mmCIF file of C-alpha atoms in Angstrom:
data_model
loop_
_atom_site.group_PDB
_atom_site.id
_atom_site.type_symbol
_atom_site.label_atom_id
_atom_site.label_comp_id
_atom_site.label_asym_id
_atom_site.label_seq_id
_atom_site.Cartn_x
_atom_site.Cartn_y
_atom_site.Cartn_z
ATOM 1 C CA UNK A 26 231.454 -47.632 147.025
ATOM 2 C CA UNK A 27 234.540 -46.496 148.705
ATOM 3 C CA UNK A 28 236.359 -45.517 145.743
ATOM 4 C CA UNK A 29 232.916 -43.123 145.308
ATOM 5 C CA UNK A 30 233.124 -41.920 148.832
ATOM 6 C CA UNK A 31 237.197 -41.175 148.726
ATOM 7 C CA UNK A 32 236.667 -39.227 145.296
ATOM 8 C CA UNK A 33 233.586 -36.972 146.548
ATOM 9 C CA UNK A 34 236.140 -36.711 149.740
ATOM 10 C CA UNK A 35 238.822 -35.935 147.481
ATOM 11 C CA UNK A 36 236.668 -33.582 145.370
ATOM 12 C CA UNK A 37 235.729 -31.714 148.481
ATOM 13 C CA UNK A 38 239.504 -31.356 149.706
ATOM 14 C CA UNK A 39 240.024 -29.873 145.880
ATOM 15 C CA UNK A 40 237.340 -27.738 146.613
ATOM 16 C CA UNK A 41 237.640 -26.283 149.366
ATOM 17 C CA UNK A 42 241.363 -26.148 148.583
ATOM 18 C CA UNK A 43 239.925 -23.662 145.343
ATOM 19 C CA UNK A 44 237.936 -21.894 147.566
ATOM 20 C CA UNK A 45 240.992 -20.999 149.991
ATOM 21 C CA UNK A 46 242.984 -20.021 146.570
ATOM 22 C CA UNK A 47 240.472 -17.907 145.860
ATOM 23 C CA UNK A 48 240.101 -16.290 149.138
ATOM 24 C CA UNK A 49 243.766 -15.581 149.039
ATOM 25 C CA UNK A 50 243.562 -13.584 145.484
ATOM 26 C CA UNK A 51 240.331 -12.088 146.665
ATOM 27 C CA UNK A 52 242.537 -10.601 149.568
ATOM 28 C CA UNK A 53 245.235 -9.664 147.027
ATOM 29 C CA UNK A 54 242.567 -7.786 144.851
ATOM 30 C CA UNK A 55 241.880 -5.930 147.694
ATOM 31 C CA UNK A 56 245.075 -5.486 148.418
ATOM 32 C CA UNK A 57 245.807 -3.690 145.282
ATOM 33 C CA UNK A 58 242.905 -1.674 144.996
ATOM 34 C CA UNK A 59 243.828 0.202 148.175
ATOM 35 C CA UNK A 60 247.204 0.509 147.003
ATOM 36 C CA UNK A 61 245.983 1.730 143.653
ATOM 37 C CA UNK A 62 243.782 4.151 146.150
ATOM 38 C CA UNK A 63 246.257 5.474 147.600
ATOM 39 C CA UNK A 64 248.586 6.154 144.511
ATOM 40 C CA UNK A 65 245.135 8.214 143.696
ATOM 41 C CA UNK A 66 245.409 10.177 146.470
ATOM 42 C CA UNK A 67 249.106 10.506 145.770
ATOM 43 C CA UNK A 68 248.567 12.003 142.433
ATOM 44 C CA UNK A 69 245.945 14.372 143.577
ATOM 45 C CA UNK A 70 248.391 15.793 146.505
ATOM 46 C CA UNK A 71 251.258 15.877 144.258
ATOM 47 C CA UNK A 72 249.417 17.866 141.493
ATOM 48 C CA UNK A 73 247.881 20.328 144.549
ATOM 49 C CA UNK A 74 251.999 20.482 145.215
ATOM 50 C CA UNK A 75 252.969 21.244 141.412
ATOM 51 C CA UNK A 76 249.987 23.989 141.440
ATOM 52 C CA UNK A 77 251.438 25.105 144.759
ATOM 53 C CA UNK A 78 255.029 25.165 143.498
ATOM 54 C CA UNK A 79 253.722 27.369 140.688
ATOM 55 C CA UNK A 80 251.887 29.969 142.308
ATOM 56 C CA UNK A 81 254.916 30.360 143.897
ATOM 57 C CA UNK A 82 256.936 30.748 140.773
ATOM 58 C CA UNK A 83 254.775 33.173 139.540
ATOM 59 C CA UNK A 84 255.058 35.465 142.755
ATOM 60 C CA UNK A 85 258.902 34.904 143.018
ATOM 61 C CA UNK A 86 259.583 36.157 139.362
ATOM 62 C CA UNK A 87 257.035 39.117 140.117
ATOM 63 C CA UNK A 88 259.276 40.049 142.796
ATOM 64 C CA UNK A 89 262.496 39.717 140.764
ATOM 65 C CA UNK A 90 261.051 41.958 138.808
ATOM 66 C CA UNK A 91 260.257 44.679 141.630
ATOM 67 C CA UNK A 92 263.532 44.174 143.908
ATOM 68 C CA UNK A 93 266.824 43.766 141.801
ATOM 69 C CA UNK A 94 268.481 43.093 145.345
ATOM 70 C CA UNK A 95 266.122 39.956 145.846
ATOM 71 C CA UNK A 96 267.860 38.445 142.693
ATOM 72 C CA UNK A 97 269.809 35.715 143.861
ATOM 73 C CA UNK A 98 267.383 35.261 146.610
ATOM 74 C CA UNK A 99 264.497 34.224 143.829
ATOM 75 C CA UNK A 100 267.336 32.615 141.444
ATOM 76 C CA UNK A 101 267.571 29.952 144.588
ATOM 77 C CA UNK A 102 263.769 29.732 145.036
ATOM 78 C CA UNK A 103 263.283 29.255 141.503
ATOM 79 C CA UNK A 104 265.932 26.452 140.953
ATOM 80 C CA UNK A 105 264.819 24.961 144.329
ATOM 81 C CA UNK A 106 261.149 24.858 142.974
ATOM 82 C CA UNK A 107 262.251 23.369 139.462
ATOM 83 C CA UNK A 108 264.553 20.590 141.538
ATOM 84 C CA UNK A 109 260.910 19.751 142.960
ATOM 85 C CA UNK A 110 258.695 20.214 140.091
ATOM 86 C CA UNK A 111 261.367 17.306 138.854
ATOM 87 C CA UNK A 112 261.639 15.210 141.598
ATOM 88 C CA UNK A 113 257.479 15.049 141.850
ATOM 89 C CA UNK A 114 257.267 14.822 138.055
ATOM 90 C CA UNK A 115 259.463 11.728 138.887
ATOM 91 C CA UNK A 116 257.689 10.873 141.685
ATOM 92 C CA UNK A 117 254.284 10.884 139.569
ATOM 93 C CA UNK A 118 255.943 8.640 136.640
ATOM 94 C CA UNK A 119 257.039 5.767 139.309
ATOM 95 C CA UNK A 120 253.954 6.039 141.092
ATOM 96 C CA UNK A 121 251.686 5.581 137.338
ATOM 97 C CA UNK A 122 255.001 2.524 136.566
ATOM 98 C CA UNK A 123 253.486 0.967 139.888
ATOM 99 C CA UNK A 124 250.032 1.554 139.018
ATOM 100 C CA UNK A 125 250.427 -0.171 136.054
ATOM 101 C CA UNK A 126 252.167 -3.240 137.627
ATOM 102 C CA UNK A 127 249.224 -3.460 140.204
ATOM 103 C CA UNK A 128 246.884 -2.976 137.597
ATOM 104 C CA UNK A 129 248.764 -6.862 136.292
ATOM 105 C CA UNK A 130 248.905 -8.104 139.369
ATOM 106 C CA UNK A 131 245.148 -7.528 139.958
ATOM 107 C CA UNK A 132 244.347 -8.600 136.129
ATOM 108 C CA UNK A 133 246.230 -11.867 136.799
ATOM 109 C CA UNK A 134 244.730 -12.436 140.432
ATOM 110 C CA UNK A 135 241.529 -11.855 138.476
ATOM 111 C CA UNK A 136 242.208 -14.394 135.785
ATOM 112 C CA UNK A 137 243.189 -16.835 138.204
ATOM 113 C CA UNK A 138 240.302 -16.691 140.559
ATOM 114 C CA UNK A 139 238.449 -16.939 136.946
ATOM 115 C CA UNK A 140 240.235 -20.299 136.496
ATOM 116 C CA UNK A 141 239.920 -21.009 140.534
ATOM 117 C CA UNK A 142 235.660 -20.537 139.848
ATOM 118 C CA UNK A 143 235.692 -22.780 136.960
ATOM 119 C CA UNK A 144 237.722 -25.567 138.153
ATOM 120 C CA UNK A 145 235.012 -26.032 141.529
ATOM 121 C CA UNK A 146 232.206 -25.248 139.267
ATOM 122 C CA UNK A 147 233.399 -28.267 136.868
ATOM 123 C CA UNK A 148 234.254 -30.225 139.876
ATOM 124 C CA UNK A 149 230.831 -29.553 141.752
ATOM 125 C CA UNK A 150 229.046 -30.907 138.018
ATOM 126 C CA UNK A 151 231.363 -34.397 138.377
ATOM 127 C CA UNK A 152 230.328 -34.429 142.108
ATOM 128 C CA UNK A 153 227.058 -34.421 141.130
ATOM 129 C CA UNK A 154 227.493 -36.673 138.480
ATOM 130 C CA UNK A 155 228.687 -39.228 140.311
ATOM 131 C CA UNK A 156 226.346 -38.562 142.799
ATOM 132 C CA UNK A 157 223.539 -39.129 140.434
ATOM 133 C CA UNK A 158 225.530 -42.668 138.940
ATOM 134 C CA UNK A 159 225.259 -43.593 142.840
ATOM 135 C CA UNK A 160 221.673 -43.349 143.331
ATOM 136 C CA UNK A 161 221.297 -44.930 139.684
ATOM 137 C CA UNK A 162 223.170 -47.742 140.568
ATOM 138 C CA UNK A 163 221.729 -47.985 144.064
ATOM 139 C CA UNK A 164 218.226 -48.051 142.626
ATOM 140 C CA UNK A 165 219.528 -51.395 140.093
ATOM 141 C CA UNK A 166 221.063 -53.179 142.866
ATOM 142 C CA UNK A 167 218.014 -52.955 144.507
ATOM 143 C CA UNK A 168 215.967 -54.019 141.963
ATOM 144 C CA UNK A 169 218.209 -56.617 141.150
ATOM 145 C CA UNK A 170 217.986 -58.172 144.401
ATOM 146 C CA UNK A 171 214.387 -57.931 144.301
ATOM 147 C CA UNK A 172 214.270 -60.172 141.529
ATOM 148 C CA UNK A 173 216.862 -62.616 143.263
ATOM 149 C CA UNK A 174 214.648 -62.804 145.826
ATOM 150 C CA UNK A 175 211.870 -63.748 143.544
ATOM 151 C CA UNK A 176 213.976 -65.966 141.534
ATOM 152 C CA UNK A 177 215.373 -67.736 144.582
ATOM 153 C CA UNK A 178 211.556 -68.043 146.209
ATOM 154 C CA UNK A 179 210.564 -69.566 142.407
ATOM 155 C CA UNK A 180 213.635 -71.919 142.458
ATOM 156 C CA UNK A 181 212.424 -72.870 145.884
ATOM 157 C CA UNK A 182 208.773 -73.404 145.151
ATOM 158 C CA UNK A 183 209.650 -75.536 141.843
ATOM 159 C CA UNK A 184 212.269 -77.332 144.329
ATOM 160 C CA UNK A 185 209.196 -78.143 146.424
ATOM 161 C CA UNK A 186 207.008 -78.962 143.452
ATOM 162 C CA UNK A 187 209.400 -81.445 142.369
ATOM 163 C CA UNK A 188 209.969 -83.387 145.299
ATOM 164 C CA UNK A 189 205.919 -83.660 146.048
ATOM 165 C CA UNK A 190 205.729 -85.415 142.412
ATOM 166 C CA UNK A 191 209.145 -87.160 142.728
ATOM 167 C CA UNK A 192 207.614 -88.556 146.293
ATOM 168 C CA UNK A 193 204.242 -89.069 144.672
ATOM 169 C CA UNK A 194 205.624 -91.159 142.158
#
């Protein structure tokens, strides 16, 4: 009966141990989904930027085109604008590289918690297994002490029974 009692206990430690996992990769998810959020937003700015950048292209080689003075003037603007158009365009590709790792992280936080779920579902269906054996077996033990009891009050009564006719004879 103790053994029983230190398993359930055990199989309550292992779940609630699961469950604590579980909360943990549930925070992670989270975790990741804001930061995949924000990367979002990132993108979004960074392409209003890039549109930005161009409009100002476009006006700067409009005005090369009017003022022959303003030449080296828009030669900087435009080589300044390309150096960002590059440096965002890198931006961009390391922000979708660490998209795609949190995208992993959060598939393998999501797998796990998968695993986490059916290990205490598995280990709630032995709990109640046993749990059922228990009453099973207290219910036979009970019986079978009924019967003792009748066995012992029949041993008793022939007991009796036989020392009236051993006396009597």
């Amino acid at each position: 009966m103790d053994a029983i009692k230190k398993k359930m206990q055990a199989m309550k430690l292992e779940k609630e141990n699961a469950m604590d996992r579980a909360d943990a990769q549930e925070q992670k998810s989270r975790e990741a989904e804001k930061r995949a959020e924000k990367a979002e937003e990132d993108v979004k700015d960074l392409q209003k930027k890039i549109q930005q950048i161009e409009n100002l292209l476009d006006e700067t080689q409009e005005k090369l085109l009017a003022k022959e003075k303003a030449l080296e003037e828009a030669d900087k603007k435009s080589a300044d604008a390309e150096a960002e158009v590059a440096a965002l365009n890198r931006r961009i590709q390391l922000l979708e590289e660490d998209l795609e790792r949190t995208e992993e992280r959060l598939k393998s936080a999501t797998s796990k918690l998968e695993e986490a779920c059916a290990a205490a579902d598995e280990s709630e269906r032995a709990r109640k297994s046993l749990e059922n054996r228990s009453n099973i077996e207290d219910d036979r033990i009970t019986h079978l002490e009924e019967q003792l009891s009748q066995a012992r009050a029949l041993a008793e009564e022939a007991d009796r029974k036989y020392e009236e006719v051993y006396n009597d004879c």
